Amino acid sequence: MKTFRRRRGLARETGAEPVHRPSLRPWFWGVLYVLVTTFSFAPTLTFRKAPVRPGSIATRDVVAPRDLIVSDPEATSRRRSEAAAEVLPVYDFDAAAPSRFEKELRESFVRARVALGRSGLREVSQEVRDAFHLPIGDEALSALARLGFSATLEDRLVAIGLDLYRNGIVDNRELFVEQRGGILLRDTSTGREHRRRDTPVAIEYGSETKSEVSMRLAESALRESERAEVAAFLAASLRPSLTFNSTMTAQRREEASRGVESVFTKIPRGKVIVRAGDEITPRTSLWVAAVRASVSDPSSWFKVAGILILQSLAATVFWLDARRYIRRKRERPADTIYASVVSAGILFALLMRGSFVLAQGFSSSFEGPATAAATYYALPFAAGPIVAGLVSGMGPALLFAAANAVGAGVLMGQSFPFALFALVGSLAGIFAAGRMRARTVLLAMGGFVAAANLISITAIQLLNAEPVRWTFALDVLGGLVGGLLVSATVGLFLPVFEHFFHVTTDIRLLELSNQNLPLLRNLALEAPGTYQHSLMVGHLAEAAAEAVGADALLARVSGYYHDIGKTKMPVYFIENQSKGFNRHDRLEPSMSALIIAAHVKEGVEMAKKARLPEPIVAAIREHHGTKLIRYFYQKALTKSEPGASAVPEMEYRHPGPKPGTRITAILMIADAVEAASRTILEPTQPKIRAMIQTIVDDCLRDGQFDECDLTMRDLALIVDALEKTVTTIFHHRIDYPGFDFNPERTRRKTEPPPAPAATGAAARSPGPRPA
């Protein structure tokens, strides 16, 4: 589509003051945004630190930044020890030991008696020694041989052994007695196990068994010196029937210990683990290490890389959005829109990080996690997206809200609830800010954000499926305070963005549209005709701007201020003159042209002195462009003498510059249309359209639209919108019955037609002078 725009680098032919815009490099802002937001929302990076040792003194307060689950080695070890202790000791029970003992002893006695009988002596021979299979000493064997290996002694020894086996013979009685909880008997022959809760009265293998046997042999035929040797022999033959199975017991206790899961301790968010100056205990040292690991783990660099990718994507989307809507929002360049959005991201990312640190410090002064959660809910997450919306529009604000919510969730430890909380509050603030009409309603916008915070906190509570406790009231209070902090933060930083990036928000424009402001009030008093003209120009410019999708509010407010320079010399402009008197009749055309053109310069100076926004100053400067002051130029041509030098056209042109935006071009057309519409006698729709089209064509031929983005389609839409609006202004009304407000028109209708000779004179009559 054809446009009428020259390259910005061309020098202006008129030499007028150019419009200075900040030189902002998109790549600089993009890189700065990515770096700052990445390290603002990223977790603390892991650097090698010396571990906190038990017994040392804490140098600062350590507070749990979030709910932590920390392993408790002491409790785990205790529980595992308890589980191992509950395992009963395993004893191998040899049920065949008594019968085996009896069999071996009787066989040995029988063979020994036979061998002793063959020898015919009562002495121990080698044959007797070989016949007795059980291990026995010479003294004990001699004692048995002296008694002839009698059956009575044999029965007595078997009876003693079987009686001792009845209560059990254990390999270690001391260990056996300690098992007060019972033992687990394992039959070695069958493998079956059964538990005995009471510990049997067993005798220990060895010396205790020897003593017991010796005592029971006191009434036998053995001599006293022989009893000790025979008791030693019998005690050695009585093998233990209860043997502690240390291998199986240890294995089962190890399995029971491994079956016990690790014990974890929950440290609630905001809990003070140790205060500065306190001694660090072993348990505290573990908790401090857990806090360090939670905020600074070895994978933190990977998390930073992930955030870097997300923020790079956000910066790219911001740029694409600024390029896509390059003709949106005050007609500012795409790089300026981009810089304003990402700078808001940078500022509020730093603000969020600082607020997060302050919240951590504040929560460390109180015990328990409730205060910490409420403090985090009070952070003004929605302030950044709201400022972005007021500065650059709805599209960047929504993108900003999404990126900011992700950053908030990451900052809170990849918390989905906080991301939801930040997103809901930001969306509510963006839509509430779109309805703001003055800065005094910032508090109401904060109320919208507070209400959204309340809803999101309630939703988070329900999603957690936890019973409502008193801490919920603290969370709600934090959300309400957060809404108030959002309104205060927006009110604090919005003027900064308006000034630094030459941004004119809707709030500022609505404030400037107040007709009681000094400039407009002075215009109404000093130049009432110009004031009424300005109101109409604002109305026409607004309608035309809406037709082409430009900023209608800026067009209307620019129309109000475009002629404020006329208050310096109001009587030199026809709309402020009394009928029949014109000061320009006594002036040279060149002087009149200087006076007419001076109102632009005067208006710019007044606007700057009043600190009006740059778009309105540009509208005042450019609304006439470099157009020819045609009336006085023609008057100068008429007065020039034949043969004199030609009248220089440049002396009768406005100093410019030409309109640089669609808004100022629309204002130029609306200004000329409003003035020309008052010269039309009996305005009809065809006349009005012809007048508007003539003005547009004249500006087009004169090159006034060369430096703005107006297209042929835009011009057609502007003509249609102005035709409709001007026709509505000059709408027809029926005559009031009984009243004659136009006697001259009535008289012309009743008079007879003039004679043919008078027709030419009447045709040559100049007619009434237009107002």
Coordinates of N, CA and C in Angstrom, one line a residue, residues 6 34 110 176 187 200 212 278 309 349 366 516 524 620 636 671 687 691:
R6 N 8.9 10.0 3.8 CA 10.3 10.1 3.4 C 11.1 9.5 4.5
V34 N 17.4 -9.6 29.8 CA 17.6 -11.1 30.0 C 18.5 -11.3 31.2
V110 N 30.0 -100.3 77.1 CA 29.8 -101.7 76.8 C 31.1 -102.3 76.2
F176 N 23.0 -65.6 77.2 CA 21.7 -66.3 77.2 C 20.7 -65.6 78.2
D187 N 15.2 -75.5 65.3 CA 15.6 -77.0 65.3 C 16.5 -77.2 64.2
P200 N 14.7 -70.3 79.3 CA 14.8 -71.5 80.1 C 16.0 -71.5 81.0
E212 N 28.4 -78.9 88.1 CA 27.1 -79.5 88.4 C 27.3 -81.0 88.3
D278 N 24.3 -17.7 68.6 CA 24.0 -18.9 69.2 C 25.0 -20.0 68.8
I309 N 16.8 -19.1 29.3 CA 16.0 -19.4 28.0 C 14.6 -18.8 28.1
A349 N 11.7 -6.5 38.2 CA 12.4 -7.7 38.6 C 13.3 -7.4 39.8
F366 N 10.0 -13.5 63.3 CA 8.9 -14.1 63.9 C 9.0 -15.6 63.7
N516 N -10.8 23.1 33.0 CA -10.5 24.1 34.0 C -9.0 24.3 34.2
A524 N -10.0 30.1 26.9 CA -11.5 30.4 26.8 C -11.7 31.9 27.2
I620 N 1.3 20.7 18.4 CA 1.2 22.2 18.3 C 2.2 22.6 17.2
A636 N -0.4 39.7 -1.0 CA 0.9 40.2 -1.4 C 1.1 40.2 -2.9
D671 N -8.1 20.8 11.5 CA -8.1 22.2 11.7 C -8.5 23.0 10.5
K687 N -21.6 19.5 -0.6 CA -20.6 20.7 -0.4 C -19.6 20.3 0.7
M691 N -15.6 20.0 0.1 CA -14.7 20.9 0.8 C -13.6 20.1 1.5

